[in-house]
Coordinates of C-alpha atoms and ligand atoms in Angstrom, one line a residue:
M1 CA 24.4 2.9 18.3
A2 CA 24.1 3.8 14.6
T3 CA 27.4 2.8 13.4
R4 CA 28.5 -0.2 15.8
P5 CA 28.2 -3.7 13.9
V6 CA 24.8 -5.1 13.6
R7 CA 24.6 -8.1 15.9
R8 CA 20.7 -8.3 16.8
L9 CA 18.4 -6.8 14.4
G10 CA 14.5 -6.4 14.8
I11 CA 11.9 -6.5 12.2
L12 CA 8.4 -5.2 12.1
T13 CA 5.9 -5.2 9.6
G14 CA 3.5 -1.8 9.6
G15 CA 0.4 -0.5 8.4
G16 CA -2.0 -2.3 5.9
D17 CA -0.8 -6.0 5.0
C18 CA 0.1 -6.5 1.2
P19 CA 1.2 -9.6 -0.8
G20 CA 5.1 -10.0 -0.7
L21 CA 5.6 -8.9 3.2
N22 CA 6.6 -12.3 3.9
A23 CA 8.8 -12.4 0.7
V24 CA 10.9 -9.4 2.5
I25 CA 10.8 -10.8 6.0
R26 CA 12.3 -13.9 4.9
A27 CA 14.8 -12.1 2.6
V28 CA 16.2 -10.1 5.4
A29 CA 16.2 -12.7 7.9
K30 CA 17.8 -15.7 6.2
T31 CA 20.3 -13.2 4.6
A32 CA 21.1 -11.8 8.1
I33 CA 21.5 -14.8 9.5
Y34 CA 22.9 -17.0 6.7
Q35 CA 25.4 -14.5 5.5
H36 CA 26.4 -12.4 8.4
E37 CA 25.3 -14.4 11.6
I38 CA 23.1 -11.7 13.2
E39 CA 20.1 -12.6 15.3
V40 CA 16.8 -11.8 14.1
F41 CA 14.0 -10.5 16.1
G42 CA 10.5 -10.5 15.0
I43 CA 8.2 -7.2 16.3
E44 CA 4.7 -8.6 16.3
D45 CA 1.9 -6.5 14.9
G46 CA 4.2 -3.3 13.8
F47 CA 4.9 -0.7 16.5
L48 CA 2.3 -2.0 18.7
G49 CA 4.8 -5.2 19.5
L50 CA 7.3 -2.6 20.3
I51 CA 5.2 -0.4 22.6
E52 CA 4.0 -4.0 24.4
N53 CA 7.2 -5.7 24.4
R54 CA 5.7 -8.4 22.3
I55 CA 9.4 -9.4 20.6
R56 CA 10.4 -12.9 19.7
R57 CA 13.7 -14.5 18.0
L58 CA 13.3 -15.7 14.2
H59 CA 15.1 -18.4 13.5
S60 CA 15.7 -19.6 9.7
A61 CA 13.1 -22.2 10.2
D62 CA 10.4 -19.3 11.3
V63 CA 11.0 -17.9 8.3
S64 CA 11.3 -21.3 5.6
N65 CA 8.3 -21.8 3.4
I66 CA 6.9 -18.5 3.7
I67 CA 7.5 -16.8 0.3
T68 CA 4.3 -17.8 -1.2
L69 CA 2.3 -16.6 1.6
G70 CA 0.3 -13.5 1.6
G71 CA -0.3 -11.4 4.6
T72 CA 2.8 -11.4 7.4
I73 CA 3.4 -13.9 10.0
L74 CA 4.6 -11.1 12.0
G75 CA 1.2 -9.5 12.2
S76 CA 0.7 -5.9 11.8
S77 CA -1.4 -2.5 12.7
N78 CA -2.0 0.6 11.4
K79 CA -2.8 2.0 14.7
A80 CA 0.1 2.1 16.5
D81 CA 2.0 5.3 16.1
P82 CA 4.0 5.5 19.2
A83 CA 4.6 9.2 19.3
R84 CA 0.6 9.5 19.4
F85 CA -0.7 6.4 20.8
P86 CA -4.6 6.1 21.7
T87 CA -4.8 4.8 25.1
G88 CA -8.5 5.1 25.6
Y89 CA -11.3 8.1 25.5
N90 CA -11.9 11.1 27.4
E91 CA -15.2 12.1 28.7
A92 CA -16.3 13.8 25.5
G93 CA -15.9 10.6 23.7
E94 CA -12.7 11.8 21.9
P95 CA -9.2 9.4 21.9
V96 CA -6.8 10.4 24.3
F97 CA -3.5 10.1 23.2
K98 CA 0.3 9.3 24.7
D99 CA 3.6 9.6 23.5
V100 CA 4.9 5.9 24.6
T101 CA 8.2 6.0 22.5
G102 CA 10.3 5.9 25.7
D103 CA 8.5 2.6 26.2
C104 CA 9.5 1.5 22.8
L105 CA 13.3 2.6 23.0
R106 CA 13.6 0.7 26.6
H107 CA 12.3 -2.7 24.9
I108 CA 14.8 -1.8 22.2
E109 CA 17.3 -1.8 24.8
E110 CA 16.1 -4.7 26.9
H111 CA 16.2 -7.0 23.7
K112 CA 19.8 -5.2 22.9
L113 CA 18.6 -4.8 19.3
D114 CA 21.2 -2.6 17.0
A115 CA 19.0 -1.7 14.2
L116 CA 15.6 -2.2 12.9
C117 CA 14.3 -2.9 9.7
L118 CA 10.9 -1.3 9.5
I119 CA 8.7 -2.7 6.3
G120 CA 5.8 -0.1 5.9
G121 CA 4.3 2.5 3.9
D122 CA 4.3 6.4 4.8
G123 CA 3.1 5.9 8.3
T124 CA 5.6 3.5 9.4
M125 CA 8.3 5.7 7.6
T126 CA 6.7 8.5 9.3
G127 CA 6.7 6.3 12.6
A128 CA 10.5 5.7 12.4
Q129 CA 11.0 9.6 12.8
P130 CA 11.4 9.4 16.7
F131 CA 13.6 6.3 16.6
I132 CA 15.9 8.1 14.3
D133 CA 16.0 11.1 16.3
A134 CA 17.1 8.8 19.4
G135 CA 19.9 7.6 17.5
I136 CA 18.1 3.9 16.5
N137 CA 19.3 2.9 13.0
C138 CA 16.2 2.3 11.0
I139 CA 16.1 0.7 7.6
G140 CA 13.2 0.9 5.5
L141 CA 11.6 -1.2 3.1
P142 CA 8.8 0.5 1.2
K143 CA 5.3 -1.5 1.0
T144 CA 1.9 -0.8 -0.1
I145 CA -0.7 -2.1 -2.7
D146 CA -1.5 1.9 -3.3
N147 CA 2.1 2.3 -4.7
D148 CA 2.2 5.9 -3.6
L149 CA 5.4 5.9 -1.3
E150 CA 7.5 8.8 -2.1
G151 CA 11.1 8.4 -3.7
T152 CA 10.5 4.7 -5.4
D153 CA 9.5 3.7 -8.7
I154 CA 7.3 0.7 -7.3
T155 CA 6.4 -0.8 -3.9
F156 CA 5.9 -4.7 -3.5
G157 CA 2.3 -5.4 -3.3
F158 CA 1.5 -2.9 -6.1
S159 CA 1.7 -5.8 -8.7
T160 CA 0.0 -8.4 -7.1
A161 CA -3.0 -6.0 -6.6
V162 CA -3.0 -4.8 -10.1
Q163 CA -3.2 -8.6 -11.1
T164 CA -6.0 -9.7 -8.7
A165 CA -7.8 -6.2 -9.7
T166 CA -7.5 -6.9 -13.4
E167 CA -8.7 -10.8 -12.9
A168 CA -11.7 -9.5 -11.5
I169 CA -12.9 -7.3 -14.4
D170 CA -11.9 -9.4 -16.5
R171 CA -14.6 -11.5 -15.0
V172 CA -16.9 -8.6 -15.1
H173 CA -16.9 -8.1 -18.8
T174 CA -19.0 -11.2 -19.4
T175 CA -22.3 -9.9 -17.1
A176 CA -21.9 -6.5 -18.8
Q177 CA -21.8 -7.8 -22.2
S178 CA -24.8 -10.4 -21.7
H179 CA -26.8 -7.8 -20.2
H180 CA -25.9 -4.2 -22.0
R181 CA -24.9 -2.8 -18.8
V182 CA -22.3 -0.6 -17.1
M183 CA -20.2 -2.0 -14.7
I184 CA -18.2 -0.1 -12.4
V185 CA -15.4 -1.9 -10.4
E186 CA -14.0 0.5 -7.4
V187 CA -10.1 -0.3 -6.4
M188 CA -8.3 0.6 -3.0
G189 CA -5.8 3.0 -3.3
R190 CA -6.2 6.0 -1.1
N191 CA -5.8 9.3 -3.0
A192 CA -3.6 7.7 -5.8
G193 CA -4.8 6.3 -8.8
W194 CA -1.9 3.8 -9.6
I195 CA -3.7 0.7 -9.2
A196 CA -7.0 1.7 -10.9
L197 CA -4.7 3.0 -13.7
Y198 CA -2.9 -0.2 -14.3
A199 CA -5.6 -2.7 -13.6
G200 CA -8.2 -0.7 -15.9
A201 CA -5.2 -0.4 -18.6
A202 CA -4.7 -4.1 -18.5
S203 CA -8.2 -5.0 -18.4
G204 CA -9.1 -2.8 -20.9
S205 CA -11.6 -1.1 -19.1
D206 CA -13.4 1.4 -21.4
V207 CA -13.4 4.4 -18.8
I208 CA -10.7 4.5 -16.1
L209 CA -11.5 7.3 -13.0
L210 CA -8.5 8.4 -10.9
P211 CA -8.5 10.8 -7.9
E212 CA -5.6 12.7 -10.0
I213 CA -8.2 13.7 -12.7
P214 CA -11.7 14.8 -11.1
Y215 CA -14.4 13.4 -13.5
S216 CA -17.3 15.2 -15.4
L217 CA -20.3 13.1 -15.6
E218 CA -21.6 14.2 -18.5
A219 CA -18.4 13.2 -20.3
I220 CA -18.8 9.4 -18.9
C221 CA -22.3 9.4 -20.1
D222 CA -21.5 11.0 -23.5
F223 CA -18.9 8.0 -23.6
A224 CA -21.5 5.2 -22.6
R225 CA -24.1 6.6 -25.2
F226 CA -21.2 7.0 -27.6
R227 CA -20.2 3.1 -27.4
G228 CA -24.1 2.0 -27.7
K229 CA -24.8 3.9 -30.8
H230 CA -21.6 2.3 -32.3
G231 CA -23.0 -1.3 -31.4
K232 CA -21.1 -1.6 -27.8
R233 CA -24.0 -1.5 -25.7
F234 CA -21.9 -2.0 -22.4
S235 CA -19.1 -0.1 -20.6
I236 CA -16.7 -0.9 -18.1
V237 CA -15.3 1.5 -15.9
C238 CA -12.6 1.1 -13.4
I239 CA -12.8 3.4 -10.8
A240 CA -10.4 4.3 -7.7
E241 CA -12.0 4.7 -4.2
G242 CA -10.3 8.2 -4.1
A243 CA -11.9 9.3 -7.2
K244 CA -14.0 12.5 -7.2
P245 CA -16.3 14.2 -9.6
E246 CA -14.9 17.8 -10.8
G247 CA -15.9 20.4 -8.1
G248 CA -16.3 17.2 -5.6
R249 CA -14.7 15.4 -2.7
P250 CA -13.9 11.8 -2.4
V251 CA -16.7 9.5 -1.0
V252 CA -15.2 8.7 2.8
S253 CA -17.0 5.2 4.0
R254 CA -15.5 5.6 7.8
I255 CA -13.5 7.7 9.9
D256 CA -11.4 6.3 12.9
P257 CA -10.0 9.0 14.8
T258 CA -7.5 6.4 16.5
S259 CA -5.9 5.7 13.5
P260 CA -2.8 8.2 12.4
D261 CA -4.4 8.2 9.0
P262 CA -8.1 8.1 10.0
I263 CA -10.1 8.5 6.9
R264 CA -11.0 5.4 5.1
L265 CA -12.4 5.9 1.5
G266 CA -15.0 3.7 -0.3
G267 CA -18.4 4.3 -2.4
I268 CA -17.7 6.4 -5.0
G269 CA -18.6 3.6 -7.3
E270 CA -21.9 2.9 -5.8
R271 CA -22.5 7.0 -6.3
L272 CA -21.5 6.9 -9.8
A273 CA -23.7 4.0 -10.8
D274 CA -27.0 5.8 -9.3
D275 CA -25.6 9.0 -11.7
I276 CA -24.7 6.8 -14.9
E277 CA -28.1 5.1 -14.6
R278 CA -30.4 8.4 -13.9
C279 CA -28.7 10.2 -16.6
T280 CA -28.3 7.7 -19.7
G281 CA -31.1 5.3 -18.8
I282 CA -28.5 2.2 -19.2
E283 CA -28.6 -0.2 -16.3
T284 CA -25.5 0.1 -14.3
R285 CA -23.8 -1.9 -11.4
A286 CA -21.0 -1.2 -9.0
I287 CA -18.9 -3.3 -7.4
V288 CA -16.2 -3.0 -4.6
L289 CA -13.3 -5.4 -4.8
G290 CA -12.1 -4.0 -1.5
H291 CA -9.2 -5.9 0.5
V292 CA -9.8 -9.0 -1.9
I293 CA -6.8 -7.4 -3.8
R294 CA -4.7 -6.9 -0.5
G295 CA -4.8 -10.5 0.0
G296 CA -3.5 -13.9 -1.5
T297 CA -0.2 -15.4 -2.7
P298 CA 2.1 -12.9 -4.0
I299 CA 2.9 -12.9 -7.5
A300 CA 6.4 -13.7 -8.8
F301 CA 7.3 -10.1 -9.4
D302 CA 6.3 -9.5 -5.6
R303 CA 8.4 -12.2 -4.4
V304 CA 11.5 -11.5 -6.7
L305 CA 11.1 -7.6 -5.7
G306 CA 10.6 -8.7 -2.0
T307 CA 14.0 -10.6 -1.9
R308 CA 15.9 -7.9 -3.7
F309 CA 14.7 -5.3 -1.4
G310 CA 15.4 -7.6 1.9
Y311 CA 18.7 -8.7 0.7
H312 CA 19.7 -4.9 0.1
A313 CA 18.2 -3.8 3.6
V314 CA 21.0 -6.1 5.2
H315 CA 23.3 -5.1 2.6
L316 CA 22.9 -1.7 4.2
L317 CA 23.4 -2.7 7.8
T318 CA 26.4 -4.7 7.3
T319 CA 28.1 -1.7 5.4
G320 CA 27.3 1.1 8.0
A321 CA 24.6 2.9 6.2
T322 CA 22.1 4.4 8.6
S323 CA 18.8 5.9 8.5
R324 CA 18.0 4.4 4.8
M325 CA 14.9 3.2 2.8
V326 CA 15.5 0.9 0.2
V327 CA 13.9 1.9 -3.1
M328 CA 13.5 1.1 -7.0
R329 CA 14.8 3.5 -9.4
N330 CA 14.6 3.3 -13.0
G331 CA 14.9 -0.7 -12.4
E332 CA 17.8 -0.7 -10.0
V333 CA 17.6 -1.4 -6.4
T334 CA 19.4 1.6 -4.3
D335 CA 18.5 3.4 -1.3
I336 CA 17.5 7.1 -0.1
D337 CA 17.2 9.1 3.3
I338 CA 14.4 7.5 5.1
R339 CA 13.6 10.8 6.5
A340 CA 12.7 12.0 2.6
V341 CA 9.7 9.7 2.4
A342 CA 7.5 10.8 5.6
N343 CA 4.3 12.6 5.1
K344 CA 4.4 12.5 1.7
Q345 CA 2.4 10.9 -1.1
R346 CA 3.1 9.9 -4.7
L347 CA 0.4 10.3 -7.1
V348 CA -0.1 9.8 -10.6
P349 CA 1.2 12.3 -12.5
R350 CA -1.4 13.8 -15.2
D351 CA 1.3 13.2 -18.0
H352 CA 2.1 9.8 -17.0
Q353 CA 2.8 7.7 -20.4
L354 CA 0.2 5.0 -19.6
I355 CA -2.4 7.5 -19.2
E356 CA -1.2 8.6 -22.9
A357 CA -1.2 5.2 -24.2
A358 CA -4.5 4.7 -22.6
K359 CA -6.1 7.5 -24.6
S360 CA -4.5 6.4 -27.7
V361 CA -6.4 3.0 -27.4
G362 CA -9.8 5.1 -26.7
T363 CA -10.1 5.1 -23.0
C364 CA -12.2 7.5 -21.8
F365 CA -11.0 9.1 -18.4
G366 CA -14.1 10.9 -17.7
E367 CA -12.4 14.4 -19.0
Ligands
F6P401 O1 -2.8 1.5 2.1 C1 -4.0 0.3 1.9 C2 -5.0 0.2 1.8 O2 -5.7 -1.1 1.7 C3 -6.0 1.3 1.2 O3 -6.0 1.0 -0.2 C4 -7.0 1.5 1.8 O4 -7.5 2.8 1.6 C5 -6.7 1.2 3.4 O5 -5.4 0.7 3.1 C6 -7.8 0.5 4.2 O6 -7.5 0.4 5.2 P1 -8.1 -0.6 6.0 O7 -7.4 -1.9 6.0 O8 -7.9 -0.2 7.3 O9 -9.8 -0.8 6.1

């Protein structure tokens, strides 16, 4: 199957949604239809649609005027790993899982799909493995606001999330200044600090706290006091949801045992606000941006990136490549073995140039 010409292509969006998904769907579908007369089929709600056989033909009209839209016209799911699909609960209240890969393969066969374009993060790329093993040609496209996917310098969705977070932090500045407060803004990103680092740097946050650099409360409090003594009676802290104090653990907001990645982080900002207020006496507030940075229209960069990625995915399919993931490396769109990505997370290196640059303009990283 892997090497036969692709005449019918399935496409799905898996995991958490992000800005730019529709730009990718559009690029894949239009390139496939216009340039290669490939029939394109949209699989609804990620792997869930493959499991439940919810697969529909996509015509060019279906993907017109969607480049500006956030979310995904196909729907998504971050709980539907076919190799470990939750089917219910046992008497102890624990979820029961079943391998439903066989159902998916039947549905792929029924629709005569020659290949799959899987738009997602590490969960989706990991979920692709049983299909690759079964001989299905899977081409991955790297999506996530977290920017934590192995093998690519950037994922689409990240830049829009950074832009939205930056604008939100900019707005918080005024209240911080007017009320002489410490204002803490918590941003998503799981165990990676990419969003906090970039939004923190772009907004000129005084303190940036990343999961990769466990923070010292004392260092942060000293820094806020130091600023106060030098006429800056406010501080802005941009904190990643995965950040943790030295010797401590990240704050978990919920656990969903049916999800392949069951832990949801959140709440560290509020905890830090209490600690700073107690230690310094400076009035402190925390806000959580949460899903706000995952929504809305993609910025131009993500639309362009999505278009380049989508085009390259179809190029791979039509030149006989198999099991690849499209990536950006040193400004060039290229591709790597999709299997190299599974179960990995790309974290911010402690010697990242932007950390050095931010430190050089006086930003505190809680050290
Ligand atoms: O991976 C994207 C992401 O938004 C993370 O930044 C965040 O930790 C998680 O998904 C939230 O997941 P959910 O939408 O299930 O709450």
